[in-house]
Amino acid sequence: MANEDTPAIRIAQARKHRGLTQEGLALKINVSRSLLAHVERGAKPASQALIGAVARVCGVDVAWLQGQPYEPLDGLIPPLRRALSHPSILPPPDVPPRPLPTLVVELRRLQRMQEDTDHTALGAALPSVLEELVATATEIGTPQGYRALNHGYAIAASLARRLGYFDLAQVALDRASWAADRADNPDIPGLVVLGQSLLMLTVGSSDIALNILRPAIARVDTSTPEGLSVLGALRLRAAIAAARMGHAGEAWEHHGIATEAAERVTQVLRRDPYGAEVTPANTAIHGCAVATELGDPDEAIRRDSGLVLPQHLYAERRAHHDLDMSRALLLAGSYQKAASRLVRAGEIAPQMTRFHPAAMETHRHIRHHLRRDNPTLRRLDRIMGEGAARM
């Protein structure tokens, strides 16, 4: 693994460029020198928390450390960047925007693409819909139009973040906040914070994520089931942020409150108005994720034991759970099981798995421990795509 252009190699490059020894960097990011040495040598995977800390101390981008953005999906970005260039941009005159009810239906279709992590189809369809939404929302000037526009911007932020274009994701989130101010819905500002905090987690700023989540949690109107759903989503996000910072007590407290909220929400709501998936199943898999982020793979494996996820749970969530469990199993030294779970993630959500930095890092380390003729590893190599055999 020593000759790869991987996070391990880039962490070492960033450290040396900053003029730091392993001991010096380890001290600044609050890990042992032994752990950092193992990561740089490729013997242990680089966690998202460690990558974020290195990026902050060494003054480099998380995206660069992870090798993002990824070239195969670069073509999706220019049209999206144009659609996000200004909140009042209009489509070409010869393409009149469709009526708002039609665009709302189209947004639901895009939401399903997002839930299925079909990046290619979503990236092809989203920019033109965004341009239509901007034209329609600004023309009619109603809260309903701005609610739809906020939803479209949120989808754009999610796609840009997943593809590694964090600057563009921030632009989309700023546009979503602009639309939220005009949407006349008390729940939407909390959803904007949900997106902002996820971006902060992605770029390794768990402290900032927690700092914006805590006041947002306090502001949520929990008198309605919809508001309670937003609260549960914010608490789950805060649980992951606290876990990445090593704050176990706070992480489990957020998770426990979210679990209670999910029980209450599912007794009332028969739909998921915001796509927040605040359900007992999703809080259960977040429990596994919290344990994994805290570096406790045994607890994650214990929580996963016997857990059966409903088929109606979004593909993104089911696949991400398998990815988290693959990470936990790798940490526990169960390399064959780790490979099997990552294969399953790839079968559920191929594009998300192939282009997810944590999946790539896990795949690299699985390959280090399994024989090249292992059938599960061969399936995993195919899922992860071209270049896997050279890792």
Coordinates of C-alpha atoms in Angstrom, one line a residue:
M1 CA 0.0 0.0 0.0
A2 CA 3.0 2.3 0.3
N3 CA 3.0 3.4 -3.4
E4 CA -0.6 4.5 -3.5
D5 CA -1.9 8.1 -3.8
T6 CA -4.2 7.6 -0.8
P7 CA -5.3 9.6 2.3
A8 CA -2.3 7.9 4.1
I9 CA 0.2 9.3 1.6
R10 CA -1.5 12.7 1.5
I11 CA -1.6 13.0 5.3
A12 CA 2.1 12.4 5.4
Q13 CA 2.7 15.0 2.6
A14 CA 0.6 17.6 4.4
R15 CA 2.4 17.0 7.7
K16 CA 5.8 17.4 6.1
H17 CA 4.8 20.5 4.2
R18 CA 3.7 22.0 7.4
G19 CA 7.1 21.2 9.0
L20 CA 5.7 18.8 11.6
T21 CA 7.0 15.6 12.9
Q22 CA 4.6 12.7 13.5
E23 CA 4.8 13.4 17.2
G24 CA 4.1 17.1 16.7
L25 CA 1.1 16.5 14.5
A26 CA -0.3 13.8 16.7
L27 CA -0.1 16.2 19.7
K28 CA -2.0 18.9 17.7
I29 CA -4.8 16.5 16.6
N30 CA -5.0 14.7 19.9
V31 CA -4.1 11.2 18.9
S32 CA -1.2 9.0 19.7
R33 CA 2.0 9.1 17.6
S34 CA 1.6 5.3 17.2
L35 CA -1.9 5.7 15.7
L36 CA -0.7 8.4 13.3
A37 CA 2.3 6.3 12.3
H38 CA 0.0 3.4 11.5
V39 CA -2.3 5.6 9.5
E40 CA 0.5 7.1 7.4
R41 CA 2.0 3.6 6.8
G42 CA -1.4 2.4 5.6
A43 CA -1.7 -0.1 8.4
K44 CA -4.9 1.5 9.8
P45 CA -7.7 3.4 8.1
A46 CA -7.9 7.1 8.5
S47 CA -11.2 8.0 10.2
Q48 CA -13.2 11.0 9.1
A49 CA -12.4 12.7 12.4
L50 CA -8.7 12.2 11.9
I51 CA -8.8 13.4 8.3
G52 CA -10.7 16.5 9.4
A53 CA -8.3 17.3 12.2
V54 CA -5.3 16.9 9.9
A55 CA -6.9 19.2 7.3
R56 CA -7.5 21.9 10.0
V57 CA -4.0 21.7 11.5
C58 CA -2.1 21.5 8.2
G59 CA -4.2 24.0 6.4
V60 CA -5.4 21.8 3.5
D61 CA -8.8 20.8 2.3
V62 CA -10.5 17.6 3.4
A63 CA -11.4 17.0 -0.3
W64 CA -7.7 17.0 -1.2
L65 CA -6.8 14.6 1.5
Q66 CA -9.5 12.2 0.3
G67 CA -8.7 12.6 -3.4
Q68 CA -11.9 14.4 -4.2
P69 CA -13.6 15.4 -6.4
Y70 CA -13.7 12.3 -8.5
E71 CA -13.3 12.7 -12.3
P72 CA -15.9 10.3 -13.5
L73 CA -18.7 12.6 -12.3
D74 CA -17.1 15.9 -13.1
G75 CA -19.4 16.5 -16.0
L76 CA -22.4 16.9 -13.7
I77 CA -21.1 20.0 -12.1
P78 CA -21.0 22.9 -14.7
P79 CA -24.8 22.9 -15.3
L80 CA -25.4 22.7 -11.6
R81 CA -23.0 25.5 -10.9
R82 CA -24.8 27.7 -13.5
A83 CA -28.2 26.9 -11.9
L84 CA -26.8 28.0 -8.5
S85 CA -25.0 31.1 -9.8
H86 CA -27.7 33.5 -8.6
P87 CA -31.1 33.2 -6.8
S88 CA -32.9 35.1 -9.6
I89 CA -31.4 33.3 -12.6
L90 CA -34.0 32.5 -15.2
P91 CA -34.2 29.7 -17.8
P92 CA -33.8 30.5 -21.5
P93 CA -36.9 32.4 -22.8
D94 CA -37.8 29.6 -25.2
V95 CA -38.2 27.2 -22.3
P96 CA -41.1 28.5 -20.1
P97 CA -41.2 27.1 -16.6
R98 CA -43.8 24.6 -15.7
P99 CA -46.5 25.4 -13.1
L100 CA -45.6 25.0 -9.5
P101 CA -47.7 21.8 -8.9
T102 CA -45.9 20.1 -11.7
L103 CA -42.5 21.1 -10.4
V104 CA -43.4 19.9 -6.9
V105 CA -44.1 16.5 -8.4
E106 CA -40.8 16.7 -10.2
L107 CA -39.1 17.4 -7.0
R108 CA -40.5 14.3 -5.5
R109 CA -39.0 12.3 -8.4
L110 CA -35.6 14.0 -7.7
Q111 CA -35.9 13.2 -4.0
R112 CA -36.3 9.5 -4.9
M113 CA -33.2 9.7 -7.0
Q114 CA -31.4 11.2 -4.1
E115 CA -32.6 8.5 -1.7
D116 CA -31.5 5.9 -4.2
T117 CA -28.1 7.7 -4.6
D118 CA -28.5 7.8 -8.4
H119 CA -26.0 10.6 -8.8
T120 CA -25.8 10.5 -12.6
A121 CA -29.6 10.7 -13.2
L122 CA -30.0 13.3 -10.5
G123 CA -27.2 15.5 -11.8
A124 CA -28.6 15.4 -15.3
A125 CA -32.2 16.3 -14.3
L126 CA -31.6 18.8 -11.4
P127 CA -30.2 21.9 -13.0
S128 CA -33.1 22.6 -15.3
V129 CA -35.6 21.9 -12.6
L130 CA -33.8 24.4 -10.3
E131 CA -33.9 27.1 -13.0
E132 CA -37.6 26.5 -13.5
L133 CA -38.2 26.7 -9.7
V134 CA -36.3 29.9 -9.4
A135 CA -38.3 31.5 -12.2
T136 CA -41.6 30.2 -10.9
A137 CA -41.0 31.0 -7.2
T138 CA -39.8 34.6 -7.9
E139 CA -42.6 35.2 -10.3
I140 CA -45.5 34.1 -8.0
G141 CA -43.8 35.2 -4.8
T142 CA -45.7 32.8 -2.5
P143 CA -44.4 30.8 0.5
Q144 CA -45.3 27.6 -1.4
G145 CA -43.0 28.5 -4.2
Y146 CA -40.2 29.3 -1.9
R147 CA -40.7 26.0 0.0
A148 CA -40.3 24.1 -3.2
L149 CA -37.2 26.2 -4.1
N150 CA -35.7 25.5 -0.7
H151 CA -36.3 21.8 -1.3
G152 CA -34.6 22.0 -4.7
Y153 CA -31.6 23.8 -3.3
A154 CA -31.3 21.2 -0.4
I155 CA -31.1 18.4 -3.0
A156 CA -28.4 20.4 -4.9
A157 CA -26.4 20.8 -1.7
S158 CA -26.6 17.1 -1.0
L159 CA -25.4 16.2 -4.5
A160 CA -22.5 18.7 -4.6
R161 CA -21.4 17.5 -1.1
R162 CA -21.4 13.9 -2.1
L163 CA -19.4 14.6 -5.2
G164 CA -16.7 16.5 -3.2
Y165 CA -17.6 20.0 -4.4
F166 CA -17.9 21.4 -0.9
D167 CA -17.7 25.1 -2.0
L168 CA -20.7 24.5 -4.4
A169 CA -22.6 22.7 -1.6
Q170 CA -22.1 25.8 0.6
V171 CA -23.5 28.0 -2.2
A172 CA -26.6 25.7 -2.4
L173 CA -27.1 25.8 1.3
D174 CA -26.9 29.6 1.3
R175 CA -29.6 29.6 -1.4
A176 CA -31.6 27.2 0.6
S177 CA -31.4 29.5 3.6
W178 CA -32.5 32.5 1.4
A179 CA -35.5 30.6 0.2
A180 CA -36.3 29.3 3.8
D181 CA -36.6 33.0 5.0
R182 CA -39.5 33.4 2.5
A183 CA -41.1 30.0 3.0
D184 CA -43.3 30.8 6.1
N185 CA -42.7 27.3 7.6
P186 CA -41.2 27.0 11.2
D187 CA -39.7 23.6 10.4
I188 CA -37.6 24.6 7.3
P189 CA -34.9 26.6 9.2
G190 CA -34.1 23.5 11.2
L191 CA -33.8 21.5 7.9
V192 CA -31.3 24.1 6.6
V193 CA -29.2 23.7 9.7
L194 CA -29.4 19.9 9.2
G195 CA -27.8 20.4 5.8
Q196 CA -25.2 22.9 7.0
S197 CA -24.1 20.6 9.9
L198 CA -23.7 17.7 7.5
L199 CA -21.4 19.7 5.3
M200 CA -19.4 20.7 8.4
L201 CA -19.1 17.1 9.3
T202 CA -18.0 16.2 5.8
V203 CA -15.2 18.8 5.9
G204 CA -14.1 17.7 9.3
S205 CA -15.5 20.5 11.4
S206 CA -17.5 18.5 13.9
D207 CA -17.1 21.3 16.5
I208 CA -18.8 23.8 14.2
A209 CA -21.5 21.2 13.4
L210 CA -22.3 20.9 17.1
N211 CA -22.2 24.7 17.6
I212 CA -24.9 25.3 15.0
L213 CA -26.9 22.2 15.9
R214 CA -27.3 23.0 19.6
P215 CA -29.2 26.3 19.2
A216 CA -31.2 24.9 16.3
I217 CA -32.4 22.1 18.6
A218 CA -33.5 24.6 21.2
R219 CA -35.5 26.5 18.6
V220 CA -37.5 23.6 17.1
D221 CA -41.3 23.8 17.6
T222 CA -42.1 20.3 18.9
S223 CA -45.8 20.9 19.3
T224 CA -46.4 19.2 15.9
P225 CA -45.4 15.8 14.6
E226 CA -43.5 17.4 11.8
G227 CA -41.5 19.6 14.2
L228 CA -40.8 16.5 16.3
S229 CA -39.4 14.8 13.2
V230 CA -37.1 17.8 12.6
L231 CA -35.9 17.6 16.3
G232 CA -35.2 13.9 15.9
A233 CA -33.1 14.5 12.8
L234 CA -31.1 17.3 14.4
R235 CA -30.5 15.1 17.5
L236 CA -29.2 12.2 15.3
R237 CA -26.9 14.6 13.5
A238 CA -25.7 16.0 16.8
A239 CA -25.0 12.5 18.1
I240 CA -22.7 11.8 15.2
A241 CA -20.9 15.1 15.6
A242 CA -20.4 14.6 19.3
A243 CA -19.1 11.0 18.7
R244 CA -16.6 12.3 16.2
M245 CA -15.3 14.7 18.8
G246 CA -15.1 11.8 21.3
H247 CA -17.9 13.2 23.5
A248 CA -19.5 9.9 24.3
G249 CA -21.9 11.1 27.0
E250 CA -23.3 13.9 24.8
A251 CA -23.5 11.6 21.7
W252 CA -25.5 9.0 23.5
E253 CA -27.8 11.6 25.1
H254 CA -28.6 13.1 21.7
H255 CA -29.2 9.5 20.4
G256 CA -31.5 8.6 23.3
I257 CA -33.7 11.7 22.8
A258 CA -33.9 11.1 19.1
T259 CA -35.0 7.5 19.8
E260 CA -37.8 8.7 22.0
A261 CA -38.8 11.3 19.4
A262 CA -38.9 8.6 16.7
E263 CA -41.2 6.5 18.8
R264 CA -43.6 9.4 19.2
V265 CA -43.4 10.5 15.5
T266 CA -44.2 7.1 14.1
Q267 CA -47.3 6.9 16.2
V268 CA -48.8 9.9 14.5
L269 CA -47.2 10.5 11.1
R270 CA -48.0 8.1 8.3
R271 CA -45.7 9.9 5.9
D272 CA -42.2 11.4 6.0
P273 CA -42.8 15.1 4.9
Y274 CA -39.1 16.1 5.0
G275 CA -37.4 12.9 4.1
A276 CA -35.8 12.9 7.6
E277 CA -36.4 9.2 8.3
V278 CA -36.9 9.7 12.0
T279 CA -38.0 6.1 12.7
P280 CA -37.0 3.4 15.1
A281 CA -35.0 1.7 12.4
N282 CA -33.0 4.8 11.5
T283 CA -32.3 5.6 15.1
A284 CA -31.1 2.0 15.6
I285 CA -28.6 2.2 12.8
H286 CA -27.5 5.6 14.0
G287 CA -26.7 3.8 17.3
C288 CA -24.3 1.6 15.4
A289 CA -22.8 4.6 13.7
V290 CA -22.3 6.5 17.0
A291 CA -20.4 3.4 18.4
T292 CA -18.3 3.2 15.3
E293 CA -17.4 6.9 15.4
L294 CA -16.5 6.5 19.1
G295 CA -14.0 3.8 18.1
D296 CA -16.1 1.0 19.8
P297 CA -16.6 -1.6 17.1
D298 CA -17.7 -4.3 19.6
E299 CA -20.6 -2.1 20.7
A300 CA -21.5 -1.4 17.0
I301 CA -21.5 -5.1 16.2
R302 CA -23.6 -5.8 19.3
R303 CA -26.2 -3.3 18.3
D304 CA -26.2 -4.6 14.7
S305 CA -26.8 -8.1 15.8
G306 CA -30.3 -9.2 15.0
L307 CA -31.2 -5.8 13.5
V308 CA -33.5 -6.2 10.5
L309 CA -34.0 -3.1 8.4
P310 CA -37.4 -2.6 6.7
Q311 CA -37.2 -2.6 2.9
H312 CA -39.0 0.7 2.7
L313 CA -36.1 2.4 4.5
Y314 CA -34.3 4.6 2.0
A315 CA -31.6 2.8 0.0
E316 CA -29.1 5.5 1.1
R317 CA -29.7 4.7 4.8
R318 CA -29.6 0.9 4.3
A319 CA -26.3 1.1 2.3
H320 CA -24.7 3.6 4.7
H321 CA -25.5 1.3 7.6
D322 CA -23.7 -1.5 5.8
L323 CA -20.8 0.9 5.1
D324 CA -20.6 1.8 8.8
M325 CA -20.7 -1.8 9.8
S326 CA -18.0 -2.6 7.3
R327 CA -15.8 0.0 9.0
A328 CA -16.6 -1.4 12.5
L329 CA -15.8 -5.0 11.4
L330 CA -12.6 -3.8 9.8
L331 CA -11.6 -2.2 13.1
A332 CA -12.5 -5.4 14.9
G333 CA -10.3 -7.5 12.6
S334 CA -13.2 -9.3 10.9
Y335 CA -12.0 -8.7 7.3
Q336 CA -14.1 -11.2 5.5
K337 CA -17.3 -9.9 7.2
A338 CA -16.2 -6.4 6.5
A339 CA -15.9 -7.2 2.8
S340 CA -19.3 -8.8 2.7
R341 CA -21.0 -5.8 4.3
L342 CA -19.3 -3.4 1.9
V343 CA -20.4 -5.6 -1.0
R344 CA -23.9 -5.4 0.2
A345 CA -23.7 -1.6 0.5
G346 CA -22.5 -1.5 -3.1
E347 CA -25.4 -3.7 -4.3
I348 CA -27.9 -1.5 -2.6
A349 CA -26.4 1.9 -3.6
P350 CA -23.6 1.4 -6.2
Q351 CA -22.8 5.0 -6.9
M352 CA -22.8 6.1 -3.3
T353 CA -20.5 3.3 -2.3
R354 CA -18.1 3.6 -5.2
F355 CA -17.6 7.3 -4.6
H356 CA -17.8 7.5 -0.8
P357 CA -14.4 8.3 0.7
A358 CA -15.0 6.1 3.8
A359 CA -15.9 3.2 1.4
M360 CA -12.8 3.7 -0.6
E361 CA -10.6 3.8 2.5
T362 CA -12.3 0.7 3.9
H363 CA -11.9 -1.1 0.6
R364 CA -8.2 -0.3 0.5
H365 CA -7.6 -1.9 3.9
I366 CA -9.8 -4.9 3.2
R367 CA -7.7 -5.6 0.2
H368 CA -4.6 -5.4 2.4
H369 CA -5.9 -8.3 4.5
L370 CA -7.6 -10.7 2.1
R371 CA -6.1 -12.9 -0.6
R372 CA -6.6 -11.6 -4.2
D373 CA -8.4 -14.8 -5.2
N374 CA -11.0 -14.3 -2.4
P375 CA -14.4 -14.3 -4.2
T376 CA -16.0 -11.7 -2.0
L377 CA -13.0 -9.4 -2.6
R378 CA -13.3 -9.9 -6.3
R379 CA -17.0 -8.9 -6.2
L380 CA -16.0 -5.8 -4.1
D381 CA -13.3 -4.8 -6.6
R382 CA -15.9 -4.9 -9.4
I383 CA -18.3 -2.8 -7.4
M384 CA -15.6 -0.2 -6.6
G385 CA -14.9 0.1 -10.3
E386 CA -11.9 0.7 -12.5
G387 CA -8.6 1.1 -10.6
A388 CA -9.6 -1.2 -7.7
A389 CA -7.1 -3.8 -8.9
R390 CA -4.3 -1.3 -8.8
M391 CA -4.9 -0.3 -5.2

